[in-house]
PDB file of C-alpha atoms in Angstrom:
ATOM      1  CA  MET A 805     179.198  53.583-163.034  1.00 48.00           C
ATOM      2  CA  ALA A 806     175.892  53.784-161.204  1.00 51.00           C
ATOM      3  CA  PRO A 807     172.913  54.088-163.457  1.00 53.00           C
ATOM      4  CA  LYS A 808     171.350  57.516-163.623  1.00 54.00           C
ATOM      5  CA  LYS A 809     168.062  57.944-161.773  1.00 52.00           C
ATOM      6  CA  LYS A 810     165.056  58.731-163.921  1.00 53.00           C
ATOM      7  CA  PRO A 811     163.480  62.049-163.171  1.00 54.00           C
ATOM      8  CA  SER A 812     160.351  61.534-161.023  1.00 54.00           C
ATOM      9  CA  ALA A 813     157.031  62.581-162.503  1.00 52.00           C
ATOM     10  CA  PRO A 814     155.455  65.663-160.965  1.00 52.00           C
ATOM     11  CA  LYS A 815     152.888  64.858-158.250  1.00 53.00           C
ATOM     12  CA  ALA A 816     149.279  65.492-159.222  1.00 51.00           C
ATOM     13  CA  LYS A 817     147.566  68.110-157.164  1.00 53.00           C
ATOM     14  CA  ALA A 818     144.538  67.036-155.089  1.00 51.00           C
ATOM     15  CA  PRO A 819     141.264  68.235-156.575  1.00 53.00           C
ATOM     16  CA  ALA A 820     139.884  71.278-154.821  1.00 54.00           C
ATOM     17  CA  ALA A 821     136.790  70.743-152.696  1.00 53.00           C
ATOM     18  CA  PRO A 822     133.630  71.966-154.376  1.00 55.00           C
ATOM     19  CA  ALA A 823     132.360  75.281-153.072  1.00 55.00           C
ATOM     20  CA  PRO A 824     129.204  75.002-150.936  1.00 53.00           C
ATOM     21  CA  LYS A 825     126.061  75.852-152.805  1.00 55.00           C
ATOM     22  CA  ALA A 826     124.212  78.921-151.685  1.00 53.00           C
ATOM     23  CA  ALA A 827     120.982  78.171-149.895  1.00 52.00           C
ATOM     24  CA  PRO A 828     117.892  78.922-151.987  1.00 53.00           C
ATOM     25  CA  PRO A 829     115.973  82.031-150.922  1.00 52.00           C
ATOM     26  CA  ALA A 830     113.043  81.341-148.616  1.00 50.00           C
ATOM     27  CA  LYS A 831     109.684  81.398-150.307  1.00 51.00           C
ATOM     28  CA  LYS A 832     107.223  84.043-149.291  1.00 51.00           C
ATOM     29  CA  GLY A 833     104.360  82.752-147.233  1.00 50.00           C
ATOM     30  CA  GLY A 834     106.156  79.484-146.317  1.00 54.00           C
ATOM     31  CA  LYS A 835     106.356  77.693-142.989  1.00 54.00           C
ATOM     32  CA  GLY A 836     108.866  80.198-141.627  1.00 57.00           C
ATOM     33  CA  ALA A 837     106.558  83.111-142.369  1.00 57.00           C
ATOM     34  CA  LYS A 838     103.626  81.325-140.705  1.00 55.00           C
ATOM     35  CA  ALA A 839     105.716  80.550-137.629  1.00 58.00           C
ATOM     36  CA  GLY A 840     106.790  84.190-137.464  1.00 60.00           C
ATOM     37  CA  LYS A 841     103.174  85.336-137.603  1.00 57.00           C
ATOM     38  CA  LYS A 842     102.225  82.929-134.791  1.00 57.00           C
ATOM     39  CA  ASP A 843     105.094  84.180-132.627  1.00 60.00           C
ATOM     40  CA  ALA A 844     104.046  87.783-133.263  1.00 57.00           C
ATOM     41  CA  ALA A 845     100.451  86.948-132.304  1.00 52.00           C
ATOM     42  CA  LYS A 846     101.660  85.265-129.089  1.00 52.00           C
ATOM     43  CA  LYS A 847     103.764  88.303-128.218  1.00 52.00           C
ATOM     44  CA  GLU A 848     100.783  90.592-128.752  1.00 49.00           C
ATOM     45  CA  SER A 849      98.610  88.404-126.535  1.00 47.00           C
ATOM     46  CA  LYS A 850     101.314  88.406-123.846  1.00 46.00           C
ATOM     47  CA  LYS A 851     101.411  92.184-123.988  1.00 44.00           C
ATOM     48  CA  ASP A 852      97.670  92.280-123.313  1.00 42.00           C
ATOM     49  CA  PHE A 853      98.121  90.028-120.258  1.00 47.00           C
ATOM     50  CA  ILE A 854     101.059  92.076-118.913  1.00 60.00           C
ATOM     51  CA  CYS A 855      99.181  95.373-119.215  1.00 86.00           C
ATOM     52  CA  ALA A 856      96.140  94.186-117.230  1.00 90.00           C
ATOM     53  CA  ILE A 857      95.884  95.448-113.635  1.00 91.00           C
ATOM     54  CA  LEU A 858      93.558  94.107-110.931  1.00 92.00           C
ATOM     55  CA  ILE A 859      92.295  96.472-108.223  1.00 92.00           C
ATOM     56  CA  ARG A 860      90.523  95.327-105.075  1.00 91.00           C
ATOM     57  CA  LYS A 861      88.484  97.213-102.455  1.00 90.00           C
ATOM     58  CA  LEU A 862      87.734 100.089-104.842  1.00 90.00           C
ATOM     59  CA  ASP A 863      84.188 101.253-104.184  1.00 87.00           C
ATOM     60  CA  PHE A 864      82.613 104.710-104.202  1.00 86.00           C
ATOM     61  CA  GLU A 865      79.342 106.421-105.114  1.00 85.00           C
ATOM     62  CA  GLY A 866      78.761 106.842-108.824  1.00 82.00           C
ATOM     63  CA  MET A 867      81.342 104.206-109.712  1.00 85.00           C
ATOM     64  CA  SER A 868      81.343 103.527-113.456  1.00 84.00           C
ATOM     65  CA  HIS A 869      83.738 102.944-116.347  1.00 84.00           C
ATOM     66  CA  GLU A 870      84.144 106.669-116.940  1.00 87.00           C
ATOM     67  CA  THR A 871      84.702 107.596-113.281  1.00 90.00           C
ATOM     68  CA  VAL A 872      87.339 104.854-112.875  1.00 91.00           C
ATOM     69  CA  LYS A 873      89.161 106.190-115.939  1.00 91.00           C
ATOM     70  CA  LYS A 874      89.156 109.675-114.394  1.00 92.00           C
ATOM     71  CA  VAL A 875      90.592 108.361-111.107  1.00 91.00           C
ATOM     72  CA  PHE A 876      93.544 106.674-112.878  1.00 93.00           C
ATOM     73  CA  LYS A 877      93.924 109.261-115.630  1.00 91.00           C
ATOM     74  CA  SER A 878      97.430 110.169-114.414  1.00 92.00           C
ATOM     75  CA  CYS A 879      98.698 106.707-115.453  1.00 91.00           C
ATOM     76  CA  GLY A 880      97.741 107.304-119.088  1.00 89.00           C
ATOM     77  CA  GLY A 881      97.125 104.818-121.881  1.00 89.00           C
ATOM     78  CA  ILE A 882      93.902 103.294-120.528  1.00 90.00           C
ATOM     79  CA  VAL A 883      92.405 100.997-123.176  1.00 87.00           C
ATOM     80  CA  GLY A 884      89.482  99.467-121.297  1.00 86.00           C
ATOM     81  CA  VAL A 885      87.858  98.890-117.897  1.00 88.00           C
ATOM     82  CA  ARG A 886      85.890  95.962-116.496  1.00 87.00           C
ATOM     83  CA  LEU A 887      83.822  96.314-113.337  1.00 86.00           C
ATOM     84  CA  ARG A 888      82.679  93.608-110.941  1.00 80.00           C
ATOM     85  CA  HIS A 889      80.916  95.589-108.231  1.00 68.00           C
ATOM     86  CA  GLY A 890      81.822  94.416-104.756  1.00 69.00           C
ATOM     87  CA  LYS A 891      84.542  92.069-106.069  1.00 82.00           C
ATOM     88  CA  TYR A 892      87.276  93.707-108.156  1.00 88.00           C
ATOM     89  CA  THR A 893      88.093  96.097-111.006  1.00 91.00           C
ATOM     90  CA  LEU A 894      90.258  95.450-114.079  1.00 91.00           C
ATOM     91  CA  ILE A 895      92.071  98.206-115.986  1.00 92.00           C
ATOM     92  CA  PHE A 896      93.876  97.588-119.291  1.00 91.00           C
ATOM     93  CA  PHE A 897      96.795  99.769-120.404  1.00 91.00           C
ATOM     94  CA  LYS A 898      98.615 100.215-123.718  1.00 88.00           C
ATOM     95  CA  SER A 899     102.140  99.694-122.391  1.00 89.00           C
ATOM     96  CA  ASN A 900     103.961  98.240-119.414  1.00 89.00           C
ATOM     97  CA  GLU A 901     105.099 101.717-118.320  1.00 91.00           C
ATOM     98  CA  ASN A 902     101.498 102.841-117.795  1.00 91.00           C
ATOM     99  CA  ALA A 903     100.790  99.657-115.828  1.00 90.00           C
ATOM    100  CA  LYS A 904     103.812 100.313-113.557  1.00 91.00           C
ATOM    101  CA  LYS A 905     102.451 103.784-112.772  1.00 91.00           C
ATOM    102  CA  CYS A 906      99.169 102.190-111.733  1.00 92.00           C
ATOM    103  CA  LEU A 907     101.004  99.702-109.469  1.00 92.00           C
ATOM    104  CA  GLU A 908     102.263 102.685-107.456  1.00 92.00           C
ATOM    105  CA  PHE A 909      98.712 103.125-106.123  1.00 93.00           C
ATOM    106  CA  ASN A 910      99.041  99.898-104.116  1.00 93.00           C
ATOM    107  CA  ASN A 911      98.066 100.316-100.412  1.00 91.00           C
ATOM    108  CA  LYS A 912      97.026 103.932-101.033  1.00 92.00           C
ATOM    109  CA  VAL A 913      93.722 105.534-100.083  1.00 92.00           C
ATOM    110  CA  VAL A 914      91.586 106.254-103.155  1.00 90.00           C
ATOM    111  CA  LYS A 915      88.089 107.670-102.724  1.00 88.00           C
ATOM    112  CA  GLY A 916      88.153 106.779 -99.028  1.00 88.00           C
ATOM    113  CA  ASN A 917      89.260 103.160 -99.518  1.00 89.00           C
ATOM    114  CA  LYS A 918      92.687 101.546 -99.109  1.00 92.00           C
ATOM    115  CA  ILE A 919      93.049  99.651-102.377  1.00 92.00           C
ATOM    116  CA  GLN A 920      95.183  96.698-103.441  1.00 92.00           C
ATOM    117  CA  VAL A 921      96.763  96.809-106.914  1.00 93.00           C
ATOM    118  CA  LEU A 922      98.120  93.646-108.547  1.00 91.00           C
ATOM    119  CA  ARG A 923      98.992  92.350-112.013  1.00 91.00           C
ATOM    120  CA  ALA A 924      96.322  90.272-113.744  1.00 87.00           C
ATOM    121  CA  ARG A 925      97.891  87.569-115.893  1.00 81.00           C
ATOM    122  CA  ARG A 926      94.809  85.875-117.321  1.00 81.00           C
ATOM    123  CA  ALA A 927      92.590  88.900-117.913  1.00 81.00           C
ATOM    124  CA  LYS A 928      91.325  89.718-121.410  1.00 78.00           C
ATOM    125  CA  LEU A 929      90.148  92.953-122.942  1.00 78.00           C
ATOM    126  CA  PRO A 930      86.369  93.429-122.967  1.00 71.00           C
ATOM    127  CA  LYS A 931      84.770  92.957-126.353  1.00 72.00           C
ATOM    128  CA  LYS A 932      83.137  95.857-128.119  1.00 73.00           C
ATOM    129  CA  ARG A 933      79.418  95.635-127.512  1.00 75.00           C
ATOM    130  CA  GLU A 934      78.385  97.514-130.646  1.00 75.00           C
ATOM    131  CA  GLY A 935      77.190  95.174-133.337  1.00 79.00           C
ATOM    132  CA  TYR A 936      76.160  92.086-131.360  1.00 83.00           C
ATOM    133  CA  CYS A 937      74.439  93.244-128.119  1.00 89.00           C
ATOM    134  CA  ARG A 938      70.660  93.229-128.388  1.00 91.00           C
ATOM    135  CA  THR A 939      69.869  94.385-124.840  1.00 93.00           C
ATOM    136  CA  ILE A 940      70.099  97.769-123.122  1.00 92.00           C
ATOM    137  CA  TRP A 941      70.432  98.780-119.491  1.00 92.00           C
ATOM    138  CA  VAL A 942      68.199 101.656-118.345  1.00 92.00           C
ATOM    139  CA  GLY A 943      68.516 103.667-115.155  1.00 86.00           C
ATOM    140  CA  PRO A 944      68.028 105.271-112.731  1.00 87.00           C
ATOM    141  CA  LEU A 945      64.307 104.703-113.108  1.00 88.00           C
ATOM    142  CA  PRO A 946      61.943 106.833-110.999  1.00 84.00           C
ATOM    143  CA  GLY A 947      59.289 105.341-108.757  1.00 80.00           C
ATOM    144  CA  GLY A 948      55.977 104.397-110.281  1.00 79.00           C
ATOM    145  CA  THR A 949      57.393 103.200-113.592  1.00 84.00           C
ATOM    146  CA  THR A 950      55.917 100.138-115.262  1.00 85.00           C
ATOM    147  CA  LYS A 951      56.999  97.685-117.946  1.00 89.00           C
ATOM    148  CA  GLU A 952      54.338  98.999-120.334  1.00 88.00           C
ATOM    149  CA  GLN A 953      55.786 102.517-120.080  1.00 87.00           C
ATOM    150  CA  LEU A 954      59.257 101.226-120.950  1.00 90.00           C
ATOM    151  CA  ARG A 955      57.815  99.308-123.919  1.00 90.00           C
ATOM    152  CA  LYS A 956      56.063 102.403-125.253  1.00 89.00           C
ATOM    153  CA  HIS A 957      59.104 104.596-124.709  1.00 89.00           C
ATOM    154  CA  PHE A 958      61.460 102.317-126.690  1.00 91.00           C
ATOM    155  CA  ALA A 959      58.915 101.186-129.302  1.00 91.00           C
ATOM    156  CA  PRO A 960      60.247 103.681-131.922  1.00 92.00           C
ATOM    157  CA  ALA A 961      63.689 101.997-131.765  1.00 92.00           C
ATOM    158  CA  GLY A 962      62.365  98.586-132.853  1.00 91.00           C
ATOM    159  CA  GLN A 963      60.624  95.412-131.756  1.00 91.00           C
ATOM    160  CA  VAL A 964      60.839  94.907-127.976  1.00 92.00           C
ATOM    161  CA  LYS A 965      60.937  91.211-127.055  1.00 92.00           C
ATOM    162  CA  LYS A 966      61.034  91.471-123.264  1.00 92.00           C
ATOM    163  CA  VAL A 967      61.345  93.979-120.412  1.00 92.00           C
ATOM    164  CA  ARG A 968      62.781  93.409-116.946  1.00 92.00           C
ATOM    165  CA  TYR A 969      62.244  95.975-114.192  1.00 91.00           C
ATOM    166  CA  TYR A 970      63.920  95.987-110.748  1.00 90.00           C
ATOM    167  CA  PRO A 971      62.224  98.667-108.596  1.00 88.00           C
ATOM    168  CA  SER A 972      64.515  98.088-105.587  1.00 88.00           C
ATOM    169  CA  LYS A 973      67.618  98.755-107.741  1.00 87.00           C
ATOM    170  CA  LYS A 974      65.907 101.478-109.831  1.00 88.00           C
ATOM    171  CA  MET A 975      67.003  99.940-113.124  1.00 90.00           C
ATOM    172  CA  GLY A 976      65.734  97.757-115.937  1.00 92.00           C
ATOM    173  CA  PHE A 977      66.675  95.804-119.049  1.00 94.00           C
ATOM    174  CA  VAL A 978      64.999  96.023-122.460  1.00 94.00           C
ATOM    175  CA  TYR A 979      65.556  93.143-124.911  1.00 94.00           C
ATOM    176  CA  PHE A 980      65.328  93.820-128.660  1.00 94.00           C
ATOM    177  CA  LYS A 981      65.196  91.487-131.636  1.00 91.00           C
ATOM    178  CA  LYS A 982      68.220  92.973-133.468  1.00 90.00           C
ATOM    179  CA  ALA A 983      71.472  94.681-132.467  1.00 90.00           C
ATOM    180  CA  GLU A 984      70.700  97.652-134.721  1.00 91.00           C
ATOM    181  CA  GLU A 985      67.541  98.335-132.726  1.00 92.00           C
ATOM    182  CA  ALA A 986      69.521  98.359-129.479  1.00 91.00           C
ATOM    183  CA  LEU A 987      71.884 100.986-130.928  1.00 91.00           C
ATOM    184  CA  LYS A 988      68.895 103.127-131.899  1.00 91.00           C
ATOM    185  CA  ALA A 989      67.613 102.837-128.330  1.00 91.00           C
ATOM    186  CA  VAL A 990      70.987 104.002-126.956  1.00 91.00           C
ATOM    187  CA  ALA A 991      70.688 107.097-129.159  1.00 90.00           C
ATOM    188  CA  MET A 992      67.419 107.974-127.360  1.00 89.00           C
ATOM    189  CA  GLN A 993      69.160 109.360-124.259  1.00 86.00           C
ATOM    190  CA  ASP A 994      67.938 112.895-124.968  1.00 86.00           C
ATOM    191  CA  VAL A 995      64.315 111.750-125.248  1.00 86.00           C
ATOM    192  CA  LEU A 996      62.467 112.446-122.002  1.00 85.00           C
ATOM    193  CA  PHE A 997      60.861 109.480-120.275  1.00 84.00           C
ATOM    194  CA  SER A 998      57.405 110.095-118.858  1.00 75.00           C
ATOM    195  CA  HIS A 999      56.634 108.177-115.664  1.00 71.00           C
ATOM    196  CA  GLY A1000      53.762 107.854-113.231  1.00 63.00           C
ATOM    197  CA  LYS A1001      50.576 105.781-113.031  1.00 64.00           C
ATOM    198  CA  ASP A1002      48.253 108.454-114.463  1.00 64.00           C
ATOM    199  CA  VAL A1003      50.529 109.596-117.303  1.00 64.00           C
ATOM    200  CA  SER A1004      48.735 107.535-119.961  1.00 62.00           C
ATOM    201  CA  LYS A1005      45.476 109.419-119.330  1.00 63.00           C
ATOM    202  CA  LEU A1006      47.050 112.891-119.649  1.00 63.00           C
ATOM    203  CA  GLU A1007      47.209 114.678-122.997  1.00 64.00           C
ATOM    204  CA  LYS A1008      50.281 116.709-122.010  1.00 69.00           C
ATOM    205  CA  VAL A1009      52.743 115.346-119.475  1.00 66.00           C
ATOM    206  CA  PRO A1010      54.166 117.976-117.086  1.00 66.00           C
ATOM    207  CA  LYS A1011      57.927 118.427-116.769  1.00 70.00           C
ATOM    208  CA  GLN A1012      57.872 117.091-113.232  1.00 66.00           C
ATOM    209  CA  LEU A1013      56.921 113.665-114.584  1.00 72.00           C
ATOM    210  CA  GLN A1014      59.628 113.600-117.276  1.00 76.00           C
ATOM    211  CA  VAL A1015      63.214 112.401-116.714  1.00 78.00           C
ATOM    212  CA  LYS A1016      66.338 111.809-118.809  1.00 86.00           C
ATOM    213  CA  LEU A1017      67.552 108.234-118.577  1.00 87.00           C
ATOM    214  CA  LYS A1018      71.008 106.738-118.861  1.00 88.00           C
ATOM    215  CA  ILE A1019      71.098 103.986-121.486  1.00 89.00           C
ATOM    216  CA  LYS A1020      73.922 101.494-122.090  1.00 89.00           C
ATOM    217  CA  LEU A1021      74.378  98.290-124.057  1.00 89.00           C
ATOM    218  CA  SER A1022      74.216  95.072-122.049  1.00 89.00           C
ATOM    219  CA  ARG A1023      75.391  91.520-122.774  1.00 85.00           C
ATOM    220  CA  ARG A1024      72.336  89.923-121.236  1.00 88.00           C
ATOM    221  CA  THR A1025      70.139  87.686-123.384  1.00 88.00           C
ATOM    222  CA  VAL A1026      66.841  85.879-122.903  1.00 87.00           C
ATOM    223  CA  THR A1027      68.454  82.428-123.175  1.00 87.00           C
ATOM    224  CA  GLY A1028      71.236  83.434-120.771  1.00 87.00           C
ATOM    225  CA  ASP A1029      68.674  84.512-118.165  1.00 85.00           C
ATOM    226  CA  LYS A1030      66.914  81.145-118.470  1.00 84.00           C
ATOM    227  CA  LEU A1031      70.169  79.254-117.921  1.00 83.00           C
ATOM    228  CA  LYS A1032      70.950  81.335-114.827  1.00 81.00           C
ATOM    229  CA  ARG A1033      67.544  80.535-113.369  1.00 79.00           C
ATOM    230  CA  GLU A1034      68.033  76.830-113.964  1.00 77.00           C
ATOM    231  CA  ARG A1035      71.426  76.912-112.264  1.00 75.00           C
ATOM    232  CA  LEU A1036      70.020  78.726-109.244  1.00 72.00           C
ATOM    233  CA  TYR A1037      67.159  76.221-109.026  1.00 71.00           C
ATOM    234  CA  ASN A1038      69.509  73.251-109.268  1.00 69.00           C
ATOM    235  CA  ARG A1039      71.661  74.620-106.433  1.00 66.00           C
ATOM    236  CA  ARG A1040      68.766  74.060-104.024  1.00 65.00           C
ATOM    237  CA  PRO A1041      69.251  70.832-102.009  1.00 71.00           C
ATOM    238  CA  PRO A1042      66.645  68.136-102.839  1.00 72.00           C
ATOM    239  CA  SER A1043      63.770  67.488-100.440  1.00 80.00           C
ATOM    240  CA  GLU A1044      63.043  64.141 -98.747  1.00 86.00           C
ATOM    241  CA  ILE A1045      60.435  63.217-101.368  1.00 87.00           C
ATOM    242  CA  GLU A1046      62.850  64.003-104.205  1.00 83.00           C
ATOM    243  CA  ARG A1047      65.585  61.934-102.534  1.00 86.00           C
ATOM    244  CA  LYS A1048      63.264  58.917-102.231  1.00 89.00           C
ATOM    245  CA  GLU A1049      62.271  59.269-105.889  1.00 90.00           C
ATOM    246  CA  GLN A1050      65.936  59.463-106.922  1.00 88.00           C
ATOM    247  CA  LYS A1051      66.799  56.345-104.893  1.00 91.00           C
ATOM    248  CA  SER A1052      63.880  54.362-106.334  1.00 93.00           C
ATOM    249  CA  ALA A1053      64.816  55.414-109.867  1.00 93.00           C
ATOM    250  CA  ALA A1054      68.433  54.327-109.276  1.00 93.00           C
ATOM    251  CA  ARG A1055      67.298  50.939-107.921  1.00 94.00           C
ATOM    252  CA  ALA A1056      65.002  50.402-110.905  1.00 94.00           C
ATOM    253  CA  ALA A1057      67.857  51.203-113.277  1.00 93.00           C
ATOM    254  CA  LEU A1058      70.086  48.650-111.525  1.00 94.00           C
ATOM    255  CA  ARG A1059      67.370  45.973-111.762  1.00 94.00           C
ATOM    256  CA  THR A1060      66.848  46.533-115.479  1.00 94.00           C
ATOM    257  CA  ALA A1061      70.600  46.413-116.074  1.00 93.00           C
ATOM    258  CA  ALA A1062      70.895  43.112-114.128  1.00 93.00           C
ATOM    259  CA  LYS A1063      67.997  41.576-116.097  1.00 93.00           C
ATOM    260  CA  ALA A1064      69.561  42.611-119.397  1.00 93.00           C
ATOM    261  CA  ALA A1065      72.898  41.054-118.341  1.00 93.00           C
ATOM    262  CA  LYS A1066      71.212  37.747-117.395  1.00 92.00           C
ATOM    263  CA  GLU A1067      69.320  37.585-120.689  1.00 92.00           C
ATOM    264  CA  SER A1068      72.511  38.205-122.686  1.00 91.00           C
ATOM    265  CA  GLU A1069      74.318  35.406-120.768  1.00 91.00           C
ATOM    266  CA  GLU A1070      71.452  32.950-121.367  1.00 91.00           C
ATOM    267  CA  LYS A1071      71.472  33.761-125.090  1.00 89.00           C
ATOM    268  CA  LYS A1072      75.209  33.160-125.278  1.00 87.00           C
ATOM    269  CA  LYS A1073      74.877  29.798-123.506  1.00 86.00           C
ATOM    270  CA  ALA A1074      72.055  28.724-125.802  1.00 86.00           C
ATOM    271  CA  SER A1075      73.993  29.717-128.904  1.00 84.00           C
ATOM    272  CA  GLY A1076      77.098  27.815-127.595  1.00 76.00           C
ATOM    273  CA  SER A1077      75.149  24.588-126.917  1.00 67.00           C
ATOM    274  CA  GLY A1078      73.596  24.742-130.382  1.00 61.00           C
ATOM    275  CA  THR A1079      77.008  24.996-132.079  1.00 60.00           C
ATOM    276  CA  LYS A1080      78.281  21.993-130.047  1.00 58.00           C
ATOM    277  CA  LYS A1081      75.326  19.810-131.112  1.00 57.00           C
ATOM    278  CA  GLU A1082      75.831  20.758-134.753  1.00 60.00           C
ATOM    279  CA  SER A1083      79.547  19.868-134.561  1.00 59.00           C
ATOM    280  CA  THR A1084      78.767  16.421-133.000  1.00 60.00           C
ATOM    281  CA  THR A1085      76.171  15.632-135.665  1.00 60.00           C
ATOM    282  CA  LYS A1086      78.604  16.583-138.409  1.00 58.00           C
ATOM    283  CA  LYS A1087      81.322  14.329-136.920  1.00 57.00           C
ATOM    284  CA  SER A1088      78.947  11.342-136.660  1.00 60.00           C
ATOM    285  CA  SER A1089      77.783  11.747-140.262  1.00 61.00           C
ATOM    286  CA  SER A1090      81.396  11.965-141.487  1.00 59.00           C
ATOM    287  CA  THR A1091      82.357   8.748-139.627  1.00 59.00           C
ATOM    288  CA  LYS A1092      79.349   6.889-141.089  1.00 56.00           C
ATOM    289  CA  LYS A1093      80.324   7.949-144.617  1.00 57.00           C
ATOM    290  CA  GLY A1094      83.932   6.787-144.040  1.00 56.00           C
ATOM    291  CA  SER A1095      82.783   3.365-142.896  1.00 55.00           C
ATOM    292  CA  THR A1096      80.556   2.874-145.913  1.00 54.00           C
ATOM    293  CA  SER A1097      83.334   3.883-148.331  1.00 53.00           C
ATOM    294  CA  LYS A1098      85.735   1.278-146.760  1.00 51.00           C
ATOM    295  CA  LYS A1099      83.191  -1.465-147.269  1.00 49.00           C
TER     296      LYS A1099
END
């Protein structure tokens, strides 16, 4: 008889794979949050660039920020305007839809001029001038005005540092010490300005010699004006005398540099020869000592 087969033991089941652990919740204010904020800031900046429109060949009498806004009022959503008279005009819109409406004005006649309308990619919104501008623009100034009259007129606003008057352009600039004083001067638009050479001698100034002025904040500064003057002066080509002086100065600089190089080389050579002599003397003394020890 064949021996009976032993019953086989039941096979052990393979252990189940451990369930994946749930990822820990992201901490508030971590790297992901910072990256998200940066991306949002970039998107906002891109929006500003997209909504900027450049307009060329737009020029008409009485052109200002307010009049340009009125001309393109149908587009809607105008945030700011930048003017560069005789060059170009920049208009900033809230959304891309408003900018597209403005692009429809391309190659159209506006105020007697055929304008060109393009997108401005690198343009930035103008900064608010309230709070940091310490200069005001004044105009249109009547004939016969003087700097002393402008100083006296704006003395109640604060300390006037400097006054610039351009009679050909009928305008001027008044520089104050503080930005608060400039704001006070802007609020003086309703105050009548008395002009004329003989006004200071009169007790009562007639209405004919009194005018309302337009006053606006300006970004000009005293230091900025100085830098502009220096740049304009440096643009002038040098004269023959100045060229000769420049050449002689360059030659003298080359001579001094060559002398300094020669002196440094001589010092190096002298220091090298001294080290060689010291090494030879040391070797000779060591050989003499060795010979004496052998004896």
